[in-house]
Coordinates of C-alpha atoms in Angstrom, one line a residue:
X1 CA 24.6 -15.3 -0.4
X2 CA 21.6 -15.6 -3.2
X3 CA 20.8 -19.3 -3.7
X4 CA 18.2 -21.0 -5.7
X5 CA 16.1 -22.1 -3.2
X6 CA 15.6 -18.9 -1.8
X7 CA 15.9 -17.1 -5.1
X8 CA 12.7 -19.4 -5.4
X9 CA 11.3 -18.7 -2.0
X10 CA 11.7 -14.8 -2.6
X11 CA 9.1 -15.4 -6.3
X12 CA 6.7 -16.1 -3.7
X13 CA 6.9 -12.9 -2.5
X14 CA 4.2 -11.1 -3.9
X15 CA 1.3 -13.6 -3.2
X16 CA 2.7 -13.6 0.6
X17 CA 1.6 -9.8 0.7
X18 CA -1.3 -10.2 -1.8
X19 CA -2.5 -12.8 1.0
X20 CA -2.2 -10.5 4.0
X21 CA -3.8 -7.8 1.7
X22 CA -6.7 -9.0 1.0
X23 CA -7.5 -10.3 4.5
X24 CA -6.5 -7.5 7.2
X25 CA -6.7 -4.9 4.3
X26 CA -3.4 -3.4 5.0
X27 CA 0.4 -4.9 5.7
X28 CA 1.0 -3.7 9.4
X29 CA 4.2 -3.5 11.1
X30 CA 4.5 -6.9 12.5
X31 CA 3.4 -8.6 9.9
X32 CA 6.1 -7.0 7.6
X33 CA 8.8 -8.0 10.6
X34 CA 7.6 -11.8 10.6
X35 CA 8.2 -11.3 6.5
X36 CA 11.7 -9.9 6.6
X37 CA 12.5 -13.3 8.9
X38 CA 10.9 -15.8 6.9
X39 CA 12.4 -14.3 3.4
X40 CA 15.8 -13.3 5.0
X41 CA 15.7 -9.3 3.8
X42 CA 15.7 -6.5 5.5
X43 CA 12.8 -4.7 6.6
X44 CA 13.6 -1.3 4.4
X45 CA 13.9 -3.6 1.5
X46 CA 10.9 -5.1 2.3
X47 CA 8.8 -1.7 2.9
X48 CA 10.5 -0.5 -0.5
X49 CA 9.3 -3.6 -2.0
X50 CA 5.4 -2.7 -0.4
X51 CA 5.6 0.8 -1.5
X52 CA 6.3 0.1 -4.9
X53 CA 2.7 -1.1 -5.8
X54 CA -0.5 1.0 -5.9
X55 CA -2.5 -2.2 -4.4
X56 CA 0.0 -2.6 -1.4
X57 CA -1.4 -0.7 1.8
X58 CA 1.1 0.1 5.2
X59 CA -2.4 1.7 7.0
X60 CA -5.8 -0.2 6.6
X61 CA -7.3 0.3 3.3
X62 CA -10.7 -0.3 4.4
X63 CA -12.6 -2.7 4.8
X64 CA -14.5 -2.0 0.8
X65 CA -11.2 -0.8 -0.9
X66 CA -12.5 1.7 -3.6
X67 CA -10.2 2.4 -6.4
X68 CA -12.3 4.9 -8.6
X69 CA -10.6 5.2 -12.4
X70 CA -9.3 9.2 -13.0
X71 CA -7.8 8.5 -16.9
X72 CA -8.6 10.8 -19.6
X73 CA -12.0 9.1 -20.3
X74 CA -13.1 8.7 -17.1
X75 CA -12.9 12.2 -17.1
X76 CA -14.7 13.0 -20.2
X77 CA -17.8 10.6 -18.3
X78 CA -19.1 11.0 -14.9
X79 CA -15.9 11.1 -12.9
X80 CA -16.6 14.4 -11.2
X81 CA -20.0 13.8 -10.7
X82 CA -19.4 9.9 -9.2
X83 CA -16.4 11.2 -7.1
X84 CA -18.4 13.3 -5.6
X85 CA -21.4 11.1 -4.6
X86 CA -18.6 8.6 -3.6
X87 CA -17.7 11.8 -1.5
X88 CA -20.5 12.5 -0.3
X89 CA -21.7 9.5 1.1
X90 CA -19.0 8.5 2.5
X91 CA -18.1 11.4 4.5
X92 CA -14.7 11.7 3.5
X93 CA -12.3 12.8 0.4
X94 CA -10.8 10.7 -2.0
X95 CA -7.5 9.4 -0.4
X96 CA -9.0 8.5 2.7
X97 CA -10.2 6.5 4.4
X98 CA -13.7 6.5 6.4
X99 CA -13.2 6.8 10.7
X100 CA -15.0 3.6 10.8
X101 CA -12.1 1.5 8.3
X102 CA -15.5 0.2 6.5
X103 CA -14.5 2.3 3.0
X104 CA -11.6 3.2 1.8
X105 CA -11.5 5.5 -1.5
X106 CA -8.8 6.8 -3.6
X107 CA -8.2 6.9 -7.6
X108 CA -6.0 5.2 -9.7
X109 CA -5.5 5.2 -13.7
X110 CA -7.0 3.5 -16.4
X111 CA -8.1 0.1 -15.2
X112 CA -8.9 -1.7 -18.4
X113 CA -12.7 -1.0 -18.9
X114 CA -12.5 2.3 -20.9
X115 CA -15.3 1.3 -23.0
X116 CA -17.5 1.1 -19.9
X117 CA -16.7 4.7 -17.7
X118 CA -17.2 5.1 -15.5
X119 CA -15.6 2.5 -14.0
X120 CA -14.7 1.5 -10.6
X121 CA -13.3 -1.3 -8.7
X122 CA -13.9 -2.5 -5.3
X123 CA -11.7 -5.3 -3.1
X124 CA -11.1 -5.7 -7.3
X125 CA -14.6 -6.4 -8.0
X126 CA -15.7 -4.2 -11.6
X127 CA -18.4 -1.8 -11.4
X128 CA -18.6 -0.1 -14.9
X129 CA -20.8 2.9 -16.9
X130 CA -20.8 4.1 -12.7
X131 CA -23.8 7.1 -12.4
X132 CA -24.2 8.8 -8.9
X133 CA -27.5 7.2 -8.7
X134 CA -25.4 3.6 -9.2
X135 CA -23.2 5.1 -6.4
X136 CA -25.6 5.9 -4.1
X137 CA -27.1 2.5 -4.4
X138 CA -23.9 0.8 -4.2
X139 CA -22.7 2.1 -1.1
X140 CA -25.9 1.9 0.9
X141 CA -26.3 -2.1 -0.2
X142 CA -22.7 -2.4 1.2
X143 CA -23.7 -0.7 4.6
X144 CA -26.4 -3.3 4.9
X145 CA -23.8 -5.8 4.7
X146 CA -24.9 -7.2 0.4
X147 CA -21.9 -8.5 -1.0
X148 CA -19.6 -7.1 -3.3
X149 CA -20.3 -10.2 -5.2
X150 CA -23.5 -9.7 -5.9
X151 CA -23.5 -6.2 -6.6
X152 CA -20.4 -6.3 -9.3
X153 CA -21.4 -6.3 -13.1
X154 CA -19.1 -8.5 -14.9
X155 CA -17.5 -6.3 -18.0
X156 CA -18.8 -6.8 -21.2
X157 CA -16.6 -8.1 -23.8
X158 CA -18.5 -5.5 -26.4
X159 CA -16.6 -7.1 -29.5
X160 CA -17.8 -4.7 -32.3
X161 CA -16.3 -5.9 -35.6
X162 CA -14.6 -8.6 -36.8
X163 CA -13.3 -9.7 -40.8
X164 CA -16.5 -11.0 -42.6
X165 CA -15.1 -14.3 -43.4
X166 CA -13.4 -16.4 -40.7
X167 CA -10.4 -17.0 -43.1
X168 CA -9.6 -13.5 -42.9
X169 CA -9.8 -13.6 -38.5
X170 CA -7.3 -14.9 -36.7
X171 CA -8.7 -14.3 -33.2
X172 CA -12.3 -13.8 -32.8
X173 CA -14.1 -17.0 -35.0
X174 CA -14.8 -20.6 -33.8
X175 CA -12.4 -22.0 -31.3
X176 CA -11.1 -25.8 -30.7
X177 CA -9.4 -26.9 -27.6
X178 CA -6.1 -28.1 -28.8
X179 CA -6.6 -27.5 -32.5
X180 CA -3.0 -25.5 -32.8
X181 CA -1.2 -27.5 -30.1
X182 CA -2.4 -31.2 -32.0
X183 CA 0.0 -29.4 -35.1
X184 CA 3.1 -30.1 -32.9
X185 CA 3.2 -33.7 -34.0
X186 CA 4.0 -33.3 -36.5
X187 CA 6.6 -30.4 -36.4
X188 CA 10.2 -30.2 -34.7
X189 CA 10.9 -27.5 -32.3
X190 CA 13.0 -25.7 -34.6
X191 CA 10.0 -26.0 -37.4
X192 CA 7.8 -24.1 -35.3
X193 CA 10.6 -21.5 -34.8
X194 CA 11.3 -21.1 -38.7
X195 CA 7.2 -21.0 -39.2
X196 CA 6.7 -18.3 -37.0
X197 CA 9.6 -16.1 -37.8
X198 CA 8.1 -16.5 -42.1
X199 CA 4.7 -15.6 -40.6
X200 CA 6.4 -12.1 -39.5
X201 CA 4.8 -12.3 -35.7
X202 CA 6.0 -9.1 -33.9
X203 CA 5.3 -8.3 -30.2
X204 CA 2.0 -6.9 -30.1
X205 CA 2.0 -4.9 -26.8
X206 CA 3.4 -1.8 -28.7
X207 CA 7.4 -2.7 -29.0
X208 CA 7.3 -5.0 -32.4
X209 CA 9.8 -7.7 -31.6
X210 CA 10.5 -10.4 -33.7
X211 CA 8.5 -13.2 -32.2
X212 CA 10.9 -15.8 -34.0
X213 CA 13.6 -14.3 -33.5
X214 CA 13.2 -14.1 -29.7
X215 CA 12.2 -17.1 -29.4
X216 CA 15.4 -18.3 -31.7
X217 CA 17.9 -16.7 -29.4
X218 CA 16.1 -18.4 -26.2
X219 CA 16.7 -22.0 -27.7
X220 CA 20.0 -21.4 -28.9
X221 CA 20.5 -20.8 -24.5
X222 CA 21.6 -23.5 -23.7
X223 CA 20.3 -24.0 -19.9
X224 CA 18.4 -26.6 -17.1
X225 CA 15.7 -24.3 -17.1
X226 CA 14.0 -22.5 -19.4
X227 CA 10.7 -20.4 -18.9
X228 CA 7.7 -18.7 -21.0
X229 CA 6.4 -15.5 -19.6
X230 CA 2.6 -14.0 -20.4
X231 CA 2.8 -10.4 -20.1
X232 CA -0.7 -9.6 -19.1
X233 CA 0.1 -6.3 -17.5
X234 CA -1.9 -4.4 -19.4
X235 CA -1.3 -1.1 -18.4
X236 CA -1.3 1.1 -20.8
X237 CA -4.8 3.4 -20.5
X238 CA -7.2 3.1 -23.3
X239 CA -6.4 -0.6 -24.0
X240 CA -8.0 -3.5 -22.7
X241 CA -8.4 -6.0 -26.2
X242 CA -5.9 -8.2 -24.3
X243 CA -9.1 -8.6 -21.1
X244 CA -11.1 -9.8 -23.6
X245 CA -9.1 -12.3 -25.1
X246 CA -8.2 -13.7 -21.8
X247 CA -11.7 -13.5 -20.8
X248 CA -13.3 -15.0 -24.0
X249 CA -10.7 -17.9 -25.1
X250 CA -8.0 -18.0 -22.2
X251 CA -7.6 -21.9 -23.8
X252 CA -6.2 -20.0 -26.5
X253 CA -3.2 -18.3 -24.8
X254 CA -2.8 -21.4 -22.7
X255 CA -2.1 -23.0 -26.1
X256 CA 0.6 -20.3 -27.2
X257 CA 2.3 -20.3 -24.0
X258 CA 2.8 -24.2 -24.6
X259 CA 3.6 -23.9 -28.2
X260 CA 6.0 -21.4 -27.3
X261 CA 7.8 -24.0 -24.4
X262 CA 8.3 -26.7 -26.8
X263 CA 9.6 -24.1 -29.5
X264 CA 12.3 -23.1 -27.2
X265 CA 12.7 -25.7 -24.2
X266 CA 10.9 -24.3 -21.4
X267 CA 9.0 -26.7 -19.1
X268 CA 7.3 -23.4 -17.0
X269 CA 5.2 -20.5 -17.8
X270 CA 3.8 -17.9 -15.9
X271 CA 0.6 -15.6 -16.5
X272 CA 1.7 -12.1 -14.9
X273 CA -2.1 -10.6 -14.6
X274 CA -2.1 -7.4 -13.4
X275 CA -3.9 -7.0 -10.2
X276 CA -7.0 -4.9 -11.9
X277 CA -7.6 -8.1 -13.6
X278 CA -8.2 -10.4 -10.4
X279 CA -12.0 -11.3 -11.2
X280 CA -10.2 -13.2 -14.6
X281 CA -7.7 -15.3 -12.3
X282 CA -10.5 -18.1 -11.4
X283 CA -11.1 -18.5 -15.1
X284 CA -7.8 -18.5 -16.3
X285 CA -7.2 -21.5 -13.9
X286 CA -9.7 -23.5 -14.6
X287 CA -8.7 -23.4 -17.8
X288 CA -5.4 -24.4 -16.9
X289 CA -7.1 -27.6 -15.1
X290 CA -9.2 -28.2 -17.9
X291 CA -6.0 -28.4 -20.3
X292 CA -4.3 -30.3 -17.8
X293 CA -7.1 -33.1 -17.1
X294 CA -7.4 -33.2 -21.0
X295 CA -3.7 -34.0 -21.3
X296 CA -2.7 -31.0 -23.3
X297 CA -0.8 -29.8 -20.1
X298 CA 1.4 -31.8 -17.8
X299 CA 4.2 -34.4 -18.7
X300 CA 4.7 -36.1 -22.5
X301 CA 1.8 -33.8 -23.8
X302 CA 0.3 -35.0 -26.5
X303 CA 2.1 -38.3 -26.8
X304 CA 5.6 -36.8 -27.4
X305 CA 8.3 -38.0 -24.7
X306 CA 9.8 -35.0 -22.9
X307 CA 6.9 -32.3 -23.9
X308 CA 6.7 -31.3 -20.4
X309 CA 5.1 -28.1 -19.1
X310 CA 2.9 -26.8 -16.3
X311 CA 1.4 -22.6 -16.3
X312 CA 0.8 -20.7 -13.3
X313 CA -0.8 -17.6 -12.6
X314 CA 0.7 -14.6 -11.0
X315 CA -0.7 -11.2 -9.8
X316 CA 1.0 -8.1 -10.3
X317 CA 0.0 -5.5 -7.9
X318 CA 0.0 -2.2 -9.2
X319 CA 2.7 -0.9 -11.4
X320 CA 2.7 0.4 -15.2
X321 CA 6.4 0.3 -15.4
X322 CA 6.0 -3.6 -14.9
X323 CA 4.5 -3.7 -18.6
X324 CA 8.2 -3.5 -19.4
X325 CA 9.7 -7.1 -19.4
X326 CA 12.6 -6.7 -16.9
X327 CA 10.4 -4.5 -15.1
X328 CA 7.9 -7.7 -14.6
X329 CA 10.6 -10.4 -14.0
X330 CA 12.2 -8.2 -11.6
X331 CA 8.2 -8.1 -9.9
X332 CA 7.6 -11.9 -10.2
X333 CA 11.3 -12.5 -8.2
X334 CA 9.6 -10.4 -5.4
X335 CA 11.7 -7.0 -5.9
X336 CA 10.4 -3.8 -7.0
X337 CA 9.5 -3.7 -10.8
X338 CA 12.3 -1.3 -11.5
X339 CA 13.7 -1.6 -15.3
X340 CA 17.6 -3.3 -15.3
X341 CA 19.8 -2.4 -17.7
X342 CA 20.8 -4.4 -20.4
X343 CA 23.7 -5.8 -19.7
X344 CA 21.8 -8.8 -20.6
X345 CA 18.3 -9.9 -22.1
X346 CA 15.5 -12.2 -20.9
X347 CA 16.5 -14.5 -23.6
X348 CA 19.6 -15.3 -21.8
X349 CA 19.3 -14.2 -18.5
X350 CA 15.7 -13.9 -17.9
X351 CA 13.5 -14.9 -14.7
X352 CA 16.2 -16.6 -12.2
X353 CA 18.9 -15.7 -14.0
X354 CA 17.2 -18.6 -16.2
X355 CA 16.9 -18.0 -20.5
X356 CA 13.1 -16.4 -20.6
X357 CA 10.7 -15.8 -23.3
X358 CA 8.4 -12.9 -22.3
X359 CA 5.7 -12.6 -24.8
X360 CA 2.1 -10.3 -25.2
X361 CA -1.5 -11.9 -24.8
X362 CA -2.3 -10.9 -28.0
X363 CA 0.6 -12.1 -29.9
X364 CA 0.4 -15.9 -28.1
X365 CA -3.0 -16.5 -28.8
X366 CA -1.7 -15.5 -32.6
X367 CA 0.6 -18.8 -32.5
X368 CA -1.6 -21.5 -32.1
X369 CA -3.8 -19.5 -35.2
X370 CA -1.6 -19.3 -37.4
X371 CA -0.7 -23.3 -37.1
X372 CA -4.0 -23.8 -37.0
X373 CA -4.6 -22.3 -40.1
X374 CA -1.6 -22.7 -41.9
X375 CA 1.4 -20.2 -43.2
X376 CA -0.1 -19.7 -46.4
X377 CA -3.5 -18.6 -45.0
X378 CA -2.1 -16.3 -42.3
X379 CA 0.3 -14.8 -45.1
X380 CA -2.5 -14.0 -47.3
X381 CA -4.3 -11.3 -44.6
X382 CA -2.9 -8.0 -44.5
X383 CA 0.5 -6.7 -45.5
X384 CA 3.3 -7.5 -46.6
X385 CA 5.0 -6.1 -43.6
X386 CA 2.3 -6.9 -41.4
X387 CA 0.0 -9.7 -42.0
X388 CA -2.6 -11.0 -40.4
X389 CA -5.5 -8.9 -38.2
X390 CA -4.8 -6.5 -35.2
X391 CA -7.0 -5.9 -32.1
X392 CA -7.6 -2.3 -31.2
X393 CA -9.5 -1.0 -28.1
X394 CA -11.4 1.9 -28.7
X395 CA -13.2 4.3 -26.9
X396 CA -13.3 8.3 -26.4
X397 CA -16.3 10.4 -28.9
X398 CA -17.4 7.2 -31.2
X399 CA -20.8 5.3 -31.1
X400 CA -19.3 2.3 -30.8
X401 CA -16.6 2.0 -28.3
X402 CA -15.5 -1.7 -27.8
X403 CA -12.5 -4.0 -29.3
X404 CA -12.4 -4.2 -33.1
X405 CA -9.9 -7.1 -34.7
X406 CA -8.8 -5.4 -38.4
X407 CA -6.5 -6.7 -41.4
X408 CA -3.5 -4.5 -41.5
X409 CA -3.6 -1.9 -43.9
X410 CA -6.7 -0.2 -43.4
X411 CA -6.8 3.3 -43.8
X412 CA -7.3 5.6 -40.5
X413 CA -10.1 7.6 -42.2
X414 CA -12.1 4.3 -43.1
X415 CA -11.7 2.9 -39.2
X416 CA -13.0 6.2 -38.4
X417 CA -16.5 5.5 -39.9
X418 CA -16.3 2.0 -39.0
X419 CA -16.3 3.2 -35.1
X420 CA -18.5 5.9 -36.0
X421 CA -16.1 8.6 -34.6
X422 CA -18.5 11.5 -33.7
X423 CA -16.4 14.8 -35.3
X424 CA -12.7 13.6 -35.0
X425 CA -10.1 16.0 -34.0
X426 CA -7.7 14.2 -32.2
X427 CA -6.5 10.1 -31.8
X428 CA -4.6 9.2 -29.4
X429 CA -3.0 6.3 -31.0
X430 CA -1.3 3.6 -28.9
X431 CA -2.6 5.1 -25.8
X432 CA -0.3 8.0 -23.6
X433 CA 3.1 7.1 -24.7
X434 CA 1.9 6.3 -28.2
X435 CA 1.1 9.7 -30.4
X436 CA -1.5 12.2 -31.3
X437 CA -2.7 12.1 -34.9
X438 CA -4.8 14.5 -36.3
X439 CA -6.5 15.1 -40.2
X440 CA -3.5 15.5 -41.7
X441 CA -2.9 11.2 -40.9
X442 CA -6.3 10.7 -41.5
X443 CA -4.9 9.1 -44.9
X444 CA -2.4 7.1 -43.6
X445 CA -3.0 3.2 -42.7
X446 CA -3.0 1.2 -39.6
X447 CA 0.1 -1.2 -40.9
X448 CA 3.6 -1.7 -39.8
X449 CA 5.0 0.0 -43.5
X450 CA 7.9 2.3 -43.3
X451 CA 8.6 2.1 -40.3
X452 CA 11.9 4.5 -39.8
X453 CA 9.1 7.6 -39.5
X454 CA 10.1 9.4 -36.4
X455 CA 12.7 11.0 -38.2
X456 CA 10.5 12.6 -40.9
X457 CA 7.7 13.2 -38.6
X458 CA 8.8 16.2 -36.8
X459 CA 10.8 17.8 -39.8
X460 CA 8.2 19.1 -41.8
X461 CA 6.8 23.1 -42.9
X462 CA 3.3 22.9 -43.1
X463 CA 0.8 20.4 -42.9
X464 CA 0.5 19.8 -46.8
X465 CA 3.8 18.7 -46.9
X466 CA 3.6 16.3 -44.1
X467 CA 0.1 14.4 -45.3
X468 CA 2.6 14.2 -48.4
X469 CA 5.6 12.4 -46.7
X470 CA 3.5 10.6 -44.4
X471 CA 0.9 9.5 -46.6
X472 CA 2.9 6.1 -47.1
X473 CA 3.8 5.5 -43.7
X474 CA 1.8 3.2 -41.8
X475 CA 0.9 3.2 -38.3
X476 CA 1.1 0.6 -35.8
X477 CA 0.0 0.1 -32.4
X478 CA -0.2 -2.1 -29.1
X479 CA -4.3 -1.4 -29.0
X480 CA -5.3 1.5 -27.9
X481 CA -7.5 3.8 -29.9
X482 CA -8.7 6.5 -28.2
X483 CA -10.8 9.5 -30.2
X484 CA -11.8 13.2 -29.0
X485 CA -13.5 15.6 -30.5
X486 CA -13.0 19.4 -30.9
X487 CA -15.2 20.5 -27.5
X488 CA -12.2 18.7 -25.8
X489 CA -9.8 20.4 -24.2
X490 CA -6.1 19.5 -25.5
X491 CA -4.5 20.4 -23.1
X492 CA -6.8 19.2 -19.9
X493 CA -5.7 16.0 -22.1
X494 CA -1.7 16.3 -22.4
X495 CA -2.0 17.3 -18.5
X496 CA -3.9 14.1 -17.5
X497 CA -0.7 12.1 -19.2
X498 CA 1.7 14.4 -17.8
X499 CA 0.6 13.3 -14.2
X500 CA 0.3 9.7 -15.5
X501 CA 3.7 9.4 -16.8
X502 CA 4.9 11.4 -12.9
X503 CA 3.6 8.7 -10.5
X504 CA 3.6 5.7 -12.8
X505 CA 8.3 6.0 -13.4
X506 CA 10.0 3.8 -11.5
X507 CA 12.0 6.9 -10.2
X508 CA 15.5 4.9 -11.2
X509 CA 16.8 7.4 -13.6
X510 CA 17.1 11.1 -13.2
X511 CA 16.1 11.8 -17.3
X512 CA 12.2 10.2 -16.4
X513 CA 11.8 10.8 -12.7
X514 CA 12.7 14.7 -12.8
X515 CA 11.5 15.6 -16.8
X516 CA 8.4 14.2 -16.7
X517 CA 7.8 16.1 -12.8
X518 CA 9.3 19.5 -14.8
X519 CA 6.9 19.0 -18.2
X520 CA 3.7 18.0 -15.7
X521 CA 4.9 21.8 -14.7
X522 CA 4.9 23.1 -17.9
X523 CA 1.6 22.0 -18.5
X524 CA 0.4 23.9 -15.6
X525 CA 1.9 27.1 -16.3
X526 CA 0.5 26.6 -20.0
X527 CA -3.3 26.0 -18.3
X528 CA -3.0 29.0 -16.1
X529 CA -1.9 31.0 -19.1
X530 CA 1.7 32.2 -17.9
X531 CA 3.6 30.6 -20.6
X532 CA 5.4 32.0 -23.5
X533 CA 6.9 31.2 -26.8
X534 CA 10.4 29.8 -24.4
X535 CA 8.5 27.7 -22.4
X536 CA 7.8 25.9 -25.7
X537 CA 11.1 25.5 -26.9
X538 CA 12.1 23.9 -23.3
X539 CA 9.2 21.6 -23.2
X540 CA 10.9 20.2 -26.6
X541 CA 14.3 20.4 -25.7
X542 CA 13.4 18.6 -22.6
X543 CA 11.2 15.3 -24.0
X544 CA 14.7 14.9 -25.9
X545 CA 16.6 14.5 -23.1
X546 CA 14.4 12.7 -21.7
X547 CA 13.5 10.3 -25.0
X548 CA 17.7 10.2 -25.1
X549 CA 19.0 9.2 -21.8
X550 CA 16.0 7.3 -20.1
X551 CA 16.8 3.8 -18.6
X552 CA 13.6 2.2 -20.4
X553 CA 10.6 2.8 -22.7
X554 CA 8.8 4.2 -20.0
X555 CA 10.3 7.8 -20.6
X556 CA 11.5 6.9 -23.8
X557 CA 8.2 7.5 -25.2
X558 CA 6.3 9.5 -22.1
X559 CA 6.5 12.8 -24.4
X560 CA 5.6 11.1 -27.2
X561 CA 1.9 12.6 -27.0
X562 CA 3.3 16.0 -25.9
X563 CA 5.1 16.6 -28.7
X564 CA 3.0 15.1 -31.7
X565 CA 0.6 17.0 -30.6
X566 CA 2.7 20.2 -30.0
X567 CA 3.5 19.6 -33.8
X568 CA -0.1 18.9 -35.0
X569 CA -1.9 21.4 -33.0
X570 CA -0.3 24.7 -32.3
X571 CA -3.1 26.8 -32.2
X572 CA -3.9 24.5 -29.1
X573 CA -1.0 25.6 -27.5
X574 CA -0.5 29.4 -29.2
X575 CA -4.1 30.7 -27.6
X576 CA -2.7 30.1 -24.2
X577 CA 0.4 31.9 -23.9
X578 CA 0.6 35.0 -22.4
X579 CA 1.7 36.7 -25.4
X580 CA -1.8 35.9 -27.2
X581 CA -4.2 36.3 -23.9
X582 CA -4.8 39.0 -21.0
X583 CA -6.4 35.8 -18.6
X584 CA -5.2 34.5 -16.1
X585 CA -6.5 31.2 -15.4
X586 CA -4.9 30.6 -11.8
X587 CA -6.7 33.7 -11.0
X588 CA -9.3 33.7 -8.2
X589 CA -11.1 37.0 -7.2
X590 CA -12.7 35.3 -4.4
X591 CA -9.3 34.1 -3.0
X592 CA -7.7 37.3 -4.2
X593 CA -10.5 39.8 -2.2
X594 CA -11.0 36.8 0.6
X595 CA -8.5 38.9 3.1
X596 CA -9.6 42.3 2.1
X597 CA -12.1 43.3 5.2
X598 CA -9.1 42.3 8.3
X599 CA -6.8 44.4 5.9
X600 CA -9.0 47.7 5.6
X601 CA -9.8 46.7 9.6
X602 CA -6.3 46.6 10.4
X603 CA -5.3 49.8 8.7
X604 CA -8.1 52.2 9.9
X605 CA -7.1 50.9 13.3
X606 CA -3.4 52.0 12.7
X607 CA -4.6 55.3 11.6
X608 CA -6.8 55.9 13.7

């Protein structure tokens, strides 16, 4: 029977697993037996939890565990040369551990450093802008016993742009601790919710659910305990703006969570921090302690009787799906991070079955700024449907990769000029779960105007018609902006995307688990020149099935890039079809004649 006490204990499971993983470099069978007994769970269930997360290992992962980012932007930098150098220096192929268990070398998807590729994590310490020469130096010094801390290079914020005037800037302007929080002295909880509702602030992780509505629903649910969770599991490839926000203004995030707690009646808040950002944890916890000492966290905050709130940090363990709120909650409860069916929403029954608000880092950081500057001033920025500013993480073929704070409403073509894009051909907008944009989209604006776009974007006869219909349809983004020039192989990019979703699907529902696997095989077929028009038709049909019948947002959005790429760049697919080419990319002449001499000798000896 699950009680309140053992549910609370189970929520500590991830921390226990991390302690063992970091100390021993893997979780042994003996460790598992002790943990299973302590938490009153079966060995099978425990192994299911451990194996679900990318950064937990059941076998020794090496004293120095290296994770090399293999995502698209890294592939376009020095990934291949860096990988080869690691392999040469270590004497093992990627995915293996050296015989002396000194080094483990693995690949991983985007680690939030797309503006500083090629990048890697070694025992969660970040290493950016890697080259073969740097790799040789790092491995040599580690073998000599030099510390990782002294070799690691802390990622740069790379804030490349914000509105010139502070009055137009929301995030990257001067921050004074507690300035937004202090506004609560003159506001009732209902007033705060009303203000946030009128601001039209919505979820900045990509879902864009109205924040005020979410808070109101949670407040209206009566309970002895409520929770605020900050979703800092920024796993969408190409996205890193939340990393920069937490590094530059951790206090802004703490204030946003505390204000949310006041508004809905929650007394506990948790920052679910992705494992790839472990190096930010100490800084965030130092800011939490600073707030406690200043009386801005704890009991009777700001002298308001009964206004109690505390914040803790929960480290994830490497699972893209945990960006989905119910999967994140399951992970916090010490379970596999699998999405649940929407019988109840988190605002009704969330963490430990209690009403819970889950908001993104950027969303929560906007809250104290809105209170600080006032609603009227905030509404003067941006567009009617999407007031304020938006943070975009920029990487790829441009001269100025980094984080941009832009006013909602900027034209896409103007933004491409701002980042000094180099011959932009394809834009991956909103990450791997977003869409491919082409020149026919460059006149659109980055905003939330006319959200009902999907029903018309796949129904047009020519680019001119599409451009005319879509020019008034805004582009909403969770924050990822990857730009590629004409020299890049679009099919290769799509291959990287489909492989990512095969790896990151939690596997709980068939359409997502099997469908994305089959689409990956279709991309292989296209790359090798084996595909026919029928294959393209099947990709569209299967994508529709995956979108309609998947359990959560991962499956529903996993085919977006593929579908929009087929729509915008039909020539890229057509040139690979068998009817258009006699070239078979999978045929290798050396492999084909490898056994020629042996076969000839056997034939000759037979006839002799």
